[in-house]
Amino acid sequence: MSPDFDQHYFNKYFFNEDTGEFDNYQKSWFKLSYIPHLVEEASLLEKTISTALILGSATGECLQYLEINKIKATGIELSEYAQENSLKEFHDKTHWGCVTQQFPKLCQQGLSFDLIFSSCLHYLDLPTIEQLLGQIKGSCYYFSHYGGFQNFGDNAMDLKIKILEPYPWWVELFNKHGFTTTLSPYIWKSF
């Protein structure tokens, strides 16, 4: 993240693309996290998902949802608000800090996951995303990303989102880094 990064919006809120405004984590995590849809889609894939890492796990409700669905979940989250208000049972399952610092630490530990889901890549610059994609590819079977698509918050988030491109641009980026498509248009294989 750049030094001028405005922590305010990530402390208490994240963006609701339908209303064009910021919503409270607890109020809107279910809809905005994309996790319920992801769990349903993942059940149709060839490999059963039993472990997942969420890049941008907020206060832990998404981790809880995964665990209810028998997926062992770990998260990475930047928000100080989320850290102070996380679900107690998921506080220690979250690595607190920026994904660009926390994810490489997990890679150094040799951890791998059936699924890595990101809701934060579009807040990073392209060279950083490309570096992370190389690490993500070596650490999971499936990868999914939500956000940063054109018309996804391009008014209120202009200063926060660094990459805002049409969906095909993201597909090309993931393909360029060795990810291949699955039955779901939002889940890629890492090989």
XYZ file of C-alpha atoms in Angstrom:
191
model
C 0.000 0.000 0.000
C 1.154 3.496 -0.659
C 2.033 5.777 2.278
C -0.866 8.081 1.405
C -3.362 5.221 1.698
C -6.524 6.461 3.418
C -7.227 3.967 6.201
C -10.557 5.612 7.136
C -12.778 3.718 4.697
C -11.173 0.405 5.500
C -11.510 0.892 9.244
C -15.295 0.746 9.489
C -16.733 0.309 6.035
C -16.466 -1.329 2.699
C -18.098 -0.389 -0.548
C -21.608 -1.417 -1.613
C -21.632 -1.352 -5.400
C -25.446 -1.328 -5.538
C -25.985 1.790 -3.437
C -22.754 3.556 -4.367
C -22.053 4.111 -0.681
C -20.024 2.539 2.095
C -21.723 0.028 4.383
C -20.804 -1.272 7.810
C -18.996 -4.642 7.834
C -21.563 -6.452 9.966
C -24.500 -4.972 8.084
C -23.453 -6.066 4.623
C -20.699 -8.689 4.739
C -22.954 -11.521 3.526
C -23.973 -9.865 0.268
C -20.726 -8.088 -0.471
C -18.315 -10.819 0.509
C -19.441 -13.065 -2.342
C -18.622 -15.990 -0.036
C -22.077 -17.652 -0.056
C -22.080 -17.690 -3.862
C -18.490 -18.923 -3.908
C -19.253 -21.859 -1.599
C -22.166 -22.886 -3.813
C -20.063 -22.588 -6.993
C -17.125 -24.452 -5.453
C -19.368 -27.414 -4.630
C -19.737 -27.980 -8.390
C -15.992 -28.243 -9.025
C -13.979 -31.436 -9.353
C -11.950 -30.970 -6.146
C -13.601 -30.685 -2.778
C -12.637 -27.486 -0.979
C -11.585 -28.248 2.593
C -9.224 -25.310 3.288
C -9.465 -21.661 2.281
C -7.602 -18.409 2.731
C -9.575 -15.174 2.441
C -7.605 -12.078 1.448
C -9.794 -9.364 2.945
C -11.636 -11.365 5.622
C -13.171 -8.375 7.477
C -14.485 -9.190 10.960
C -14.607 -12.948 10.422
C -18.178 -13.574 9.314
C -16.899 -14.917 5.990
C -14.538 -17.285 7.838
C -17.431 -18.393 10.012
C -19.593 -19.055 6.948
C -16.870 -21.210 5.415
C -16.414 -23.197 8.615
C -20.170 -23.767 8.910
C -19.831 -25.281 5.435
C -16.993 -27.553 6.632
C -14.166 -25.525 5.084
C -11.254 -24.749 7.421
C -10.731 -21.013 6.980
C -7.934 -18.527 7.575
C -7.964 -14.830 6.748
C -5.827 -11.775 6.130
C -7.297 -8.378 6.963
C -5.955 -4.818 6.999
C -8.729 -2.978 8.846
C -8.042 -1.852 12.388
C -11.796 -1.682 12.940
C -12.166 -5.302 11.843
C -9.380 -6.344 14.203
C -11.025 -4.603 17.151
C -14.474 -5.997 16.286
C -13.711 -9.446 14.928
C -15.638 -12.510 15.990
C -13.699 -13.887 18.967
C -13.432 -17.407 17.598
C -11.889 -16.098 14.350
C -9.579 -13.400 15.703
C -6.630 -15.798 15.965
C -7.445 -17.337 12.570
C -6.835 -13.956 10.939
C -3.413 -12.565 10.065
C -3.721 -8.844 10.769
C -2.015 -6.441 8.382
C -1.592 -5.752 4.698
C -1.889 -8.703 2.311
C 1.417 -7.689 0.699
C 3.167 -8.367 4.011
C 1.067 -11.153 5.518
C 0.634 -13.412 2.484
C 4.385 -13.802 1.786
C 4.818 -14.855 5.436
C 2.272 -17.646 4.931
C 4.097 -18.692 1.753
C 7.390 -18.847 3.657
C 5.705 -21.200 6.136
C 4.853 -23.500 3.227
C 1.110 -23.226 3.756
C -1.185 -24.115 0.879
C -4.950 -23.994 0.476
C -7.599 -25.611 -1.681
C -8.965 -22.126 -2.356
C -7.630 -18.598 -2.054
C -10.287 -15.920 -2.378
C -9.452 -12.232 -2.760
C -11.657 -9.220 -2.343
C -8.729 -6.814 -2.247
C -6.472 -7.108 -5.312
C -8.029 -4.072 -6.970
C -6.740 -1.863 -4.147
C -3.155 -2.675 -5.172
C -1.129 -1.480 -8.136
C -0.552 -3.822 -11.073
C 3.097 -4.765 -10.307
C 2.080 -5.714 -6.756
C -0.895 -7.743 -8.016
C 1.336 -9.583 -10.475
C 3.843 -10.391 -7.738
C 1.066 -11.696 -5.486
C -0.455 -13.766 -8.301
C 2.843 -15.632 -8.626
C 2.751 -16.459 -4.918
C -0.964 -17.276 -4.973
C -0.482 -19.670 -7.893
C 2.027 -21.681 -5.891
C -0.165 -21.783 -2.782
C -3.581 -23.017 -3.888
C -5.573 -25.322 -6.131
C -8.331 -22.793 -6.872
C -8.295 -19.000 -6.888
C -11.194 -16.548 -6.944
C -11.319 -12.771 -7.000
C -14.249 -10.418 -6.470
C -14.119 -6.687 -7.146
C -12.296 -4.223 -9.351
C -14.552 -4.850 -12.321
C -15.557 -1.805 -14.343
C -18.737 -0.157 -12.999
C -17.937 -1.660 -9.602
C -17.788 1.393 -7.384
C -16.104 3.696 -9.842
C -17.649 6.840 -8.351
C -17.158 6.692 -4.591
C -13.996 4.613 -4.676
C -12.021 6.518 -7.305
C -9.241 7.306 -4.848
C -9.178 3.862 -3.256
C -9.407 1.393 -6.135
C -6.203 1.280 -8.139
C -7.372 -1.185 -10.815
C -10.836 -0.837 -12.308
C -11.089 -2.800 -15.532
C -13.670 -4.822 -17.470
C -14.041 -8.460 -16.484
C -12.154 -9.724 -19.611
C -9.110 -7.697 -18.522
C -9.024 -9.625 -15.227
C -9.473 -12.944 -17.039
C -6.525 -12.093 -19.298
C -4.422 -11.113 -16.272
C -5.160 -14.386 -14.468
C -4.585 -16.440 -17.625
C -1.283 -14.622 -18.212
C -0.146 -15.800 -14.787
C -1.023 -19.434 -15.453
C -4.519 -19.678 -14.013
C -7.056 -21.619 -16.071
C -10.833 -21.397 -16.138
C -13.289 -23.735 -14.444
C -17.040 -24.181 -14.814
C -17.448 -20.982 -12.793
C -16.456 -17.718 -14.483
C -15.102 -16.483 -11.129
C -13.011 -19.457 -10.026
C -9.706 -20.390 -11.653
C -7.416 -23.388 -11.285
C -3.839 -22.594 -10.406
C -2.491 -24.881 -13.143
